[in-house]
XYZ file of N, CA and C in Angstrom:
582
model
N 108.248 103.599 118.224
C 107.541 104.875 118.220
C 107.838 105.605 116.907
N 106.794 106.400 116.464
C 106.860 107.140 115.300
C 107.250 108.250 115.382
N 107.918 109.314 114.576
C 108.314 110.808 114.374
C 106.997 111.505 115.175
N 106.600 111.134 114.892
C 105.320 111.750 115.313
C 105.088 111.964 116.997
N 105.452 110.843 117.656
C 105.481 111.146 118.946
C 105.005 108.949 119.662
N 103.932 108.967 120.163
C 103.521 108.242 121.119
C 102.889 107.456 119.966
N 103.202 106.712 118.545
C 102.297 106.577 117.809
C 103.282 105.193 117.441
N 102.324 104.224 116.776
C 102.939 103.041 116.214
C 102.681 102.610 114.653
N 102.925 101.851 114.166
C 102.748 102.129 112.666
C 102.714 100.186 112.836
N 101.315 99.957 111.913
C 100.562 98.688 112.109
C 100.313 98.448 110.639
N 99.977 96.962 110.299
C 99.893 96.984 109.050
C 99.121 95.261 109.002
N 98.607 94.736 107.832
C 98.242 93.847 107.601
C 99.405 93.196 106.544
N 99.020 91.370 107.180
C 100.123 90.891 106.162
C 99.919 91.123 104.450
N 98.587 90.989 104.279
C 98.041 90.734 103.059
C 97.293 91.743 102.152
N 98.144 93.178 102.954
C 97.431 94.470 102.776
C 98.619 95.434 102.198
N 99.125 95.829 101.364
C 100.047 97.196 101.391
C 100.055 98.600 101.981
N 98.816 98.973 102.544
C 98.812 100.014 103.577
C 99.564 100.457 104.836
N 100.265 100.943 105.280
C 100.656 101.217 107.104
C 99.425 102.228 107.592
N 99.538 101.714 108.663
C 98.419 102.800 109.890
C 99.246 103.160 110.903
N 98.892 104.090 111.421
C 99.860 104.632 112.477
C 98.839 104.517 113.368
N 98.772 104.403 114.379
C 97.744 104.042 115.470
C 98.744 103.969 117.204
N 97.301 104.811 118.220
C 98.226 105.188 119.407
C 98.780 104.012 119.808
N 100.552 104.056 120.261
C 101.019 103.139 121.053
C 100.125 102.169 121.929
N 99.175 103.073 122.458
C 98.192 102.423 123.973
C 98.207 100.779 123.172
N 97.614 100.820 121.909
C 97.135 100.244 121.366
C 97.560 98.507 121.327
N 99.368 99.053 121.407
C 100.206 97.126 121.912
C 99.735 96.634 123.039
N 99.147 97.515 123.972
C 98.341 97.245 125.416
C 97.685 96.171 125.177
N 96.749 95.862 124.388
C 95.766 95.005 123.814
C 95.931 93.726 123.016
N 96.838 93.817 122.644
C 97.679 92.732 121.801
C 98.327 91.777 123.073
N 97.549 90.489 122.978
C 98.708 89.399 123.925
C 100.093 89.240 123.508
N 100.381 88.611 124.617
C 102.206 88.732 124.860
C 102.771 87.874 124.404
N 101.976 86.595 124.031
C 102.597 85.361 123.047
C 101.628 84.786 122.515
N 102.068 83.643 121.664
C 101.240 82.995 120.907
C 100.641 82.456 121.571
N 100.533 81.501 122.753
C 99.676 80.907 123.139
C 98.150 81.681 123.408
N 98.262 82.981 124.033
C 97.677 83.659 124.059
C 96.472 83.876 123.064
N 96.703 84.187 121.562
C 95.593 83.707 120.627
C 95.299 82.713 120.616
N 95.577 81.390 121.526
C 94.904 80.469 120.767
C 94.045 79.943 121.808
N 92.547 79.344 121.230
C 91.509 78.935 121.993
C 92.378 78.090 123.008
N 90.956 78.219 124.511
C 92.017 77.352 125.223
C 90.698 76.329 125.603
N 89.707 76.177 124.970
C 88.627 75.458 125.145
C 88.792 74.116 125.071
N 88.554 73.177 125.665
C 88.777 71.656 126.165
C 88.306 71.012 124.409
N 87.242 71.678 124.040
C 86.364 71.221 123.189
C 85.749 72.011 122.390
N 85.309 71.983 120.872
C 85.034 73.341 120.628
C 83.337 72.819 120.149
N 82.641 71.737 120.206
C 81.144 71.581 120.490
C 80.758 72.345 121.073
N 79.252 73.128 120.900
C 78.547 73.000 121.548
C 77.495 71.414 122.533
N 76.801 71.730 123.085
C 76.482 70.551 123.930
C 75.419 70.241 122.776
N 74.613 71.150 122.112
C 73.571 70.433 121.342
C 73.937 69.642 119.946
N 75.672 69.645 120.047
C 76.175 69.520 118.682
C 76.517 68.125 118.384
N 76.320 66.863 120.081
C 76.887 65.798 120.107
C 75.618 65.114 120.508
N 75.277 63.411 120.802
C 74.280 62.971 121.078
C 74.754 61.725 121.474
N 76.415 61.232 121.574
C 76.947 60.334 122.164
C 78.271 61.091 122.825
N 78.813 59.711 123.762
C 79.572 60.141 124.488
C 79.939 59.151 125.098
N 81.526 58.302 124.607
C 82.325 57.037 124.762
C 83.371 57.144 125.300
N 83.684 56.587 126.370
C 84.691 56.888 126.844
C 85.269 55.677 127.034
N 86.926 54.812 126.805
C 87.705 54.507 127.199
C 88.488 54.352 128.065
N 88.795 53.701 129.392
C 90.161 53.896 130.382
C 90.498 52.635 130.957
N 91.467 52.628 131.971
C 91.062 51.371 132.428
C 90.276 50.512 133.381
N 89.495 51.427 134.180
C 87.856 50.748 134.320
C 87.507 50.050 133.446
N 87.143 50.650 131.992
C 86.618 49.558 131.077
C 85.744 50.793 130.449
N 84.839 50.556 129.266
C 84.424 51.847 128.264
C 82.799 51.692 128.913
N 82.417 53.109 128.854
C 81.439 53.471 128.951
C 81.154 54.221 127.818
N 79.717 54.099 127.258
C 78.757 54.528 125.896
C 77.462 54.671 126.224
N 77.454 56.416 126.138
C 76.400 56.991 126.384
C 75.066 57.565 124.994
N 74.025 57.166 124.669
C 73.430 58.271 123.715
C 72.429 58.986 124.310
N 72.241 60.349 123.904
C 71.246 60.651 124.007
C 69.967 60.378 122.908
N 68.497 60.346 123.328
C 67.252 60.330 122.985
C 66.913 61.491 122.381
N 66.299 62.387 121.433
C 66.339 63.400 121.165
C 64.741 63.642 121.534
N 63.763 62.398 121.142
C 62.355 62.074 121.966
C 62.215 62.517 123.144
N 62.836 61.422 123.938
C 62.200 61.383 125.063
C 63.392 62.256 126.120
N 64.335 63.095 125.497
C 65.058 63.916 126.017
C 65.688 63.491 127.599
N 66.466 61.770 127.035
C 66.879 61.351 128.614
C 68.438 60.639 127.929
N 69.275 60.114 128.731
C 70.658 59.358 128.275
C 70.915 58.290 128.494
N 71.021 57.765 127.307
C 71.245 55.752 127.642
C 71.891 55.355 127.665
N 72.568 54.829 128.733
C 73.817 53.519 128.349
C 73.944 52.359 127.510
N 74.452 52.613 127.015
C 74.585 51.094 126.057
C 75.941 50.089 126.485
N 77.145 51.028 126.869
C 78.301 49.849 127.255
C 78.889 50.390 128.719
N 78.672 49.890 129.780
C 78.947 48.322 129.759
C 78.141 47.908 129.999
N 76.444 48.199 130.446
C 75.596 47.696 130.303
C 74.374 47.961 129.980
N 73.119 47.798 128.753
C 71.893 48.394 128.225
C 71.211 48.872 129.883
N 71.168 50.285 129.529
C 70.269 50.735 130.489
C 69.753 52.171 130.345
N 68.913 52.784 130.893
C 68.520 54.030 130.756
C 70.175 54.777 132.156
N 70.285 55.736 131.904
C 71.769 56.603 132.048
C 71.170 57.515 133.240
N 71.951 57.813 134.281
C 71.549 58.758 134.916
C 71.672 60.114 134.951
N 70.385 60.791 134.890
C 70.534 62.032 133.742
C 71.542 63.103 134.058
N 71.573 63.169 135.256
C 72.132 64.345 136.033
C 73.808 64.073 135.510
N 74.157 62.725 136.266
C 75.661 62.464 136.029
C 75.800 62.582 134.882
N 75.247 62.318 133.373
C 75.913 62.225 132.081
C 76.090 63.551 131.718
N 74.700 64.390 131.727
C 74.755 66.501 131.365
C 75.525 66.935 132.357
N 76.463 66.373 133.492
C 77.202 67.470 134.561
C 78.905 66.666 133.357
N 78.853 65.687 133.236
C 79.741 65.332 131.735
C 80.095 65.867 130.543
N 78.889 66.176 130.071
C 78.710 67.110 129.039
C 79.023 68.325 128.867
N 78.297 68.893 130.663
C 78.584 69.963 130.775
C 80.263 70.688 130.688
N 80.769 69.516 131.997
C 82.017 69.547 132.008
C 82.735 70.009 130.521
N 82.459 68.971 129.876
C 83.543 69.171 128.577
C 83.332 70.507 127.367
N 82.249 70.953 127.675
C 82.044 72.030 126.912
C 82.181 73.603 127.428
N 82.579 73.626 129.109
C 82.785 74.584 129.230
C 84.446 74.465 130.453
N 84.970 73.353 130.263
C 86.456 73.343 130.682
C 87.429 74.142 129.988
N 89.149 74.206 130.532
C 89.406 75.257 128.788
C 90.703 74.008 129.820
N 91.671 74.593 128.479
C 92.942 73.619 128.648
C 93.846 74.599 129.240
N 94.458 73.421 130.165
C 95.291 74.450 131.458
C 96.947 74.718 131.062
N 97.487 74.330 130.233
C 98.771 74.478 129.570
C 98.895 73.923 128.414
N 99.747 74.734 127.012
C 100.034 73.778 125.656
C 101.283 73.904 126.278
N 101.417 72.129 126.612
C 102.657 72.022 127.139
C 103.811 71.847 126.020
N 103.282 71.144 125.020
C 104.627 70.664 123.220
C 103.930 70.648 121.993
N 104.440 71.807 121.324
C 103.690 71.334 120.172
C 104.815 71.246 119.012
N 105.606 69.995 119.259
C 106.496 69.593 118.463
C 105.908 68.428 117.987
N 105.322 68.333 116.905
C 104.396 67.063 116.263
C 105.851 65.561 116.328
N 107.046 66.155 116.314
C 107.713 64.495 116.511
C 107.975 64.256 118.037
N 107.171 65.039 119.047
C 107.395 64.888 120.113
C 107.032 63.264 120.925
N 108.069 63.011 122.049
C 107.907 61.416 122.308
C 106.673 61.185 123.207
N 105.349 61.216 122.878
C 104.221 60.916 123.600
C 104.328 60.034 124.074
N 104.997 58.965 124.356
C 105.049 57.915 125.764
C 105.493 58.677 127.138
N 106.728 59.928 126.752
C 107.169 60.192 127.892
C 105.630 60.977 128.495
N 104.798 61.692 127.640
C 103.536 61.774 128.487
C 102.429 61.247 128.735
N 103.125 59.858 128.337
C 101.446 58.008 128.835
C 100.783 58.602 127.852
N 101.495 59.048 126.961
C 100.218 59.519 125.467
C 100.275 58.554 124.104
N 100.913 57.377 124.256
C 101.770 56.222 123.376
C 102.085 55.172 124.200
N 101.216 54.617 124.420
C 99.617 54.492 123.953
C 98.906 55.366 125.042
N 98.032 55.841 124.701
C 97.021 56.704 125.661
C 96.288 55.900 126.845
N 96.528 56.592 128.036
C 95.711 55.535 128.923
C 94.081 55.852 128.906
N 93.642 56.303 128.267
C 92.530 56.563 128.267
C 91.833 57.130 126.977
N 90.333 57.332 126.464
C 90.034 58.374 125.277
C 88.404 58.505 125.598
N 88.557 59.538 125.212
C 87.009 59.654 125.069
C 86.577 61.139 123.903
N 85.421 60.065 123.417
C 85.027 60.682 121.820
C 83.746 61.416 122.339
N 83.229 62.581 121.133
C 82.210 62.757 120.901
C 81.421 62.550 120.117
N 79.793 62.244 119.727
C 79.725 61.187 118.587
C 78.563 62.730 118.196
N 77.923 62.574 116.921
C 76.634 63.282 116.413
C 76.443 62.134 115.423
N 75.380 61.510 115.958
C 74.941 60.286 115.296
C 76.097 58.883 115.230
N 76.619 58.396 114.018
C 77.716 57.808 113.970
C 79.471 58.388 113.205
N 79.049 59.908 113.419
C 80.161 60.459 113.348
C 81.003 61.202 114.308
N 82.185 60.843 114.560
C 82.965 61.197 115.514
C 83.443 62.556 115.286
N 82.954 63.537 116.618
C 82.967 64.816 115.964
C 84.152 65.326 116.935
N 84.968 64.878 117.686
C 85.969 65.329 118.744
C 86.016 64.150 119.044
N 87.607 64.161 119.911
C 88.425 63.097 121.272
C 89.602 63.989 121.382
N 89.236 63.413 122.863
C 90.667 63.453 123.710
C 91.222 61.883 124.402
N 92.560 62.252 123.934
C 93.204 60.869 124.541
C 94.030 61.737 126.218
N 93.873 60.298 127.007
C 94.566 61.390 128.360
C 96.400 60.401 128.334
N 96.882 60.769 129.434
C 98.131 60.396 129.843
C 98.255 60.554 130.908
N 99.512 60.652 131.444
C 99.817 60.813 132.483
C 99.409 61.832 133.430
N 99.520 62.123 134.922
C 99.294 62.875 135.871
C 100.756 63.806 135.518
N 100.384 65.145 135.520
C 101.587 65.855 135.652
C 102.861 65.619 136.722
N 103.820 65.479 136.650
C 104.513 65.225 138.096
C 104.323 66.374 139.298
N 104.857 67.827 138.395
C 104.695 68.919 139.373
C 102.772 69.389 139.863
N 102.117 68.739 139.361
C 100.496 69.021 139.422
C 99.783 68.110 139.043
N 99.455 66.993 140.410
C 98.693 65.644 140.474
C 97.198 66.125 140.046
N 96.826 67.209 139.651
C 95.343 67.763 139.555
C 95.247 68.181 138.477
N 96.631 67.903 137.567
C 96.458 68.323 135.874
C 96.774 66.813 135.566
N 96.450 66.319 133.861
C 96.959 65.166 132.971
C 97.157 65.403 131.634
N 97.964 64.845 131.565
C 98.144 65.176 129.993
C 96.962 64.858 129.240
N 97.097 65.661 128.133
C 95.997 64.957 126.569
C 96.685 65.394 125.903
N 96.004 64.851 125.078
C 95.322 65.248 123.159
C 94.569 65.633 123.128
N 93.924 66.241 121.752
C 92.686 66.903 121.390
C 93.093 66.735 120.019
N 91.588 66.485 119.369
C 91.767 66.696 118.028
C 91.754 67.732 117.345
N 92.040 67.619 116.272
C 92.427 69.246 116.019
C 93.802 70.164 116.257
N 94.606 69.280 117.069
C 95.461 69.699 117.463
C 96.889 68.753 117.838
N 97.648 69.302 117.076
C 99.121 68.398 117.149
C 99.945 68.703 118.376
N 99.279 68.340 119.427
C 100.035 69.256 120.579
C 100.164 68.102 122.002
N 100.732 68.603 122.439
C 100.374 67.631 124.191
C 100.076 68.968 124.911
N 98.975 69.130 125.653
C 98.152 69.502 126.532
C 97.748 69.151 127.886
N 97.963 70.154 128.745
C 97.250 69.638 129.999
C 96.119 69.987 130.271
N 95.032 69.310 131.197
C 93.368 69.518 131.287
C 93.786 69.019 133.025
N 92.586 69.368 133.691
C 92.144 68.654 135.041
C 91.851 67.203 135.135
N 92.779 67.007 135.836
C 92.525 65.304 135.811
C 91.225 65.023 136.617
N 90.874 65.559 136.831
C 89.299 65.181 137.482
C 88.038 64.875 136.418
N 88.838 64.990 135.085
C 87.470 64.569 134.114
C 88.089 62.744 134.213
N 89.419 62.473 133.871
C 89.327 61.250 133.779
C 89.219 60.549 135.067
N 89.773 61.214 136.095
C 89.109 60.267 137.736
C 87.722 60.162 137.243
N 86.830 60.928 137.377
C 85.282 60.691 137.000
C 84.963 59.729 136.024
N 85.608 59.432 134.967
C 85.401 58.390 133.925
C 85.229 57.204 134.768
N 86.342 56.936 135.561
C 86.971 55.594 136.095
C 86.443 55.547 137.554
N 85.087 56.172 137.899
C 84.300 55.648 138.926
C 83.883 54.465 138.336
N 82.860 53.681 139.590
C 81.797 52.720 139.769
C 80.987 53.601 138.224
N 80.983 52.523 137.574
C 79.518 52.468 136.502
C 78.467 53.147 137.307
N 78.055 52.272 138.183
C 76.436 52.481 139.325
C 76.130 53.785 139.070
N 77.597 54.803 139.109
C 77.226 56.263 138.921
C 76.455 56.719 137.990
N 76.256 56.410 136.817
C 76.075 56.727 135.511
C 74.515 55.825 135.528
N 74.280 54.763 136.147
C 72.355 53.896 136.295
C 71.818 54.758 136.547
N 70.775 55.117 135.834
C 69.094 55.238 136.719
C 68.420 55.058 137.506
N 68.580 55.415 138.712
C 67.874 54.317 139.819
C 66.804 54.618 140.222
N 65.852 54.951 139.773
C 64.627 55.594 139.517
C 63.958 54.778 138.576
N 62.742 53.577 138.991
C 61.792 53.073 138.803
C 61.524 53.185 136.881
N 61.096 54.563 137.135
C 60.716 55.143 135.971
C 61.242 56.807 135.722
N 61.474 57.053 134.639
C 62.043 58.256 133.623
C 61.312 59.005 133.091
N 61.428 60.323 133.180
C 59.754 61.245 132.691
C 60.152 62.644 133.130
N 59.235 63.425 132.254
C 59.774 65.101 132.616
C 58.212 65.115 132.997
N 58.423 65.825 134.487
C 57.161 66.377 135.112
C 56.078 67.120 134.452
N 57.155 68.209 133.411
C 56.219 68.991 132.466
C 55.723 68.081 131.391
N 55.586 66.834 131.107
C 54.833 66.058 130.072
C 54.132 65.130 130.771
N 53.583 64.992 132.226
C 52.544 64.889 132.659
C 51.214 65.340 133.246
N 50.253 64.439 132.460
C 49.123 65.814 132.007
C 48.413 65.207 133.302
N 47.934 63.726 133.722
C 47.514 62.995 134.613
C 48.293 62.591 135.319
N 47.347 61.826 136.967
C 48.393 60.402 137.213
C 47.563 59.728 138.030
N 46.970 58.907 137.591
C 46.216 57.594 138.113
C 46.962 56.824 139.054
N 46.160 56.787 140.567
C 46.896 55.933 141.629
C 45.719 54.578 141.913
């Protein structure tokens, strides 16, 4: 507090000025570092990627999107048109998840003790043939079977996320087929001949 009374005195690192400004004002300021920092799974937008590869031990799945015909294709593990719903509730997922603890961010930290060395799992984001994000996963938390460890790029850290993105990886493929004859947006049919 300042001479003044209920007042605080604030300043920039890269500034020589002080401000005195009301106490209220530390109200507003988080309580630690973690606190400033994004806690977003991913920092894409959804229109910013057009693949989507994932790694585990199921076996890898490789998704692109069409920018044409505005649908999602599988390519691994097997050529097929993608089922639309399951791949954008994917997408969706990863662009609006946030990360549920920075559990270490000691860059010589021993990532095996969190199945992060070697990673049991990864999955990238692609924009064309450039890899624009991944997360590698690990282990199930011990105290919270509903968190797993990661990575993220961008970030020298071990992290926990909902392990329900990588259970979902490591369904049945079948999930991710088309099983629908034929593929088409209702609004780009002008006819239909029976």
């Amino acid at each position: 507090a300042t001479v003044a009374g209920d007042m605080v005195y604030a300043g920039f690192r890269d500034r020589s000025e002080i401000y005195i400004v009301p106490q209220e004002f530390l109200r507003f300021l988080p309580e630690n570092s973690n606190s400033w920092r994004s806690r977003k799974l991913i920092s894409s937008r959804r229109t910013e990627f057009n693949q989507i590869k994932a790694e585990t031990p199921a076996g890898t799945i490789h998704f692109h999107y069409g920018e044409s015909l505005r649908s999602w294709k599988m390519s691994s593990p097997v050529s097929s048109r993608a089922h639309f719903e399951s791949v954008e509730f994917l997408a969706q997922f990863l662009t609006t998840e946030y990360i549920r603890e920075f559990v270490n961010d000691d860059p010589t930290a021993d990532l095996a003790e969190y199945g992060l060395s070697p990673a049991k799992g990864k999955l990238e984001l692609f924009r064309d043939d450039n890899t624009l994000e991944w997360l590698e996963f690990g282990n199930l938390k011990a105290d919270n079977e509903q968190e797993i460890y990661c990575r993220r790029s961008g970030l020298n850290a071990v992290l926990s996320m909902p392990a329900s993105l990588f259970k979902y990886l490591q369904t049945d493929t079948e999930r991710f087929r088309d099983p629908h004859i034929a593929s088409f947006h209702p609004a780009d049919v002008q006819s239909l001949d029976i």
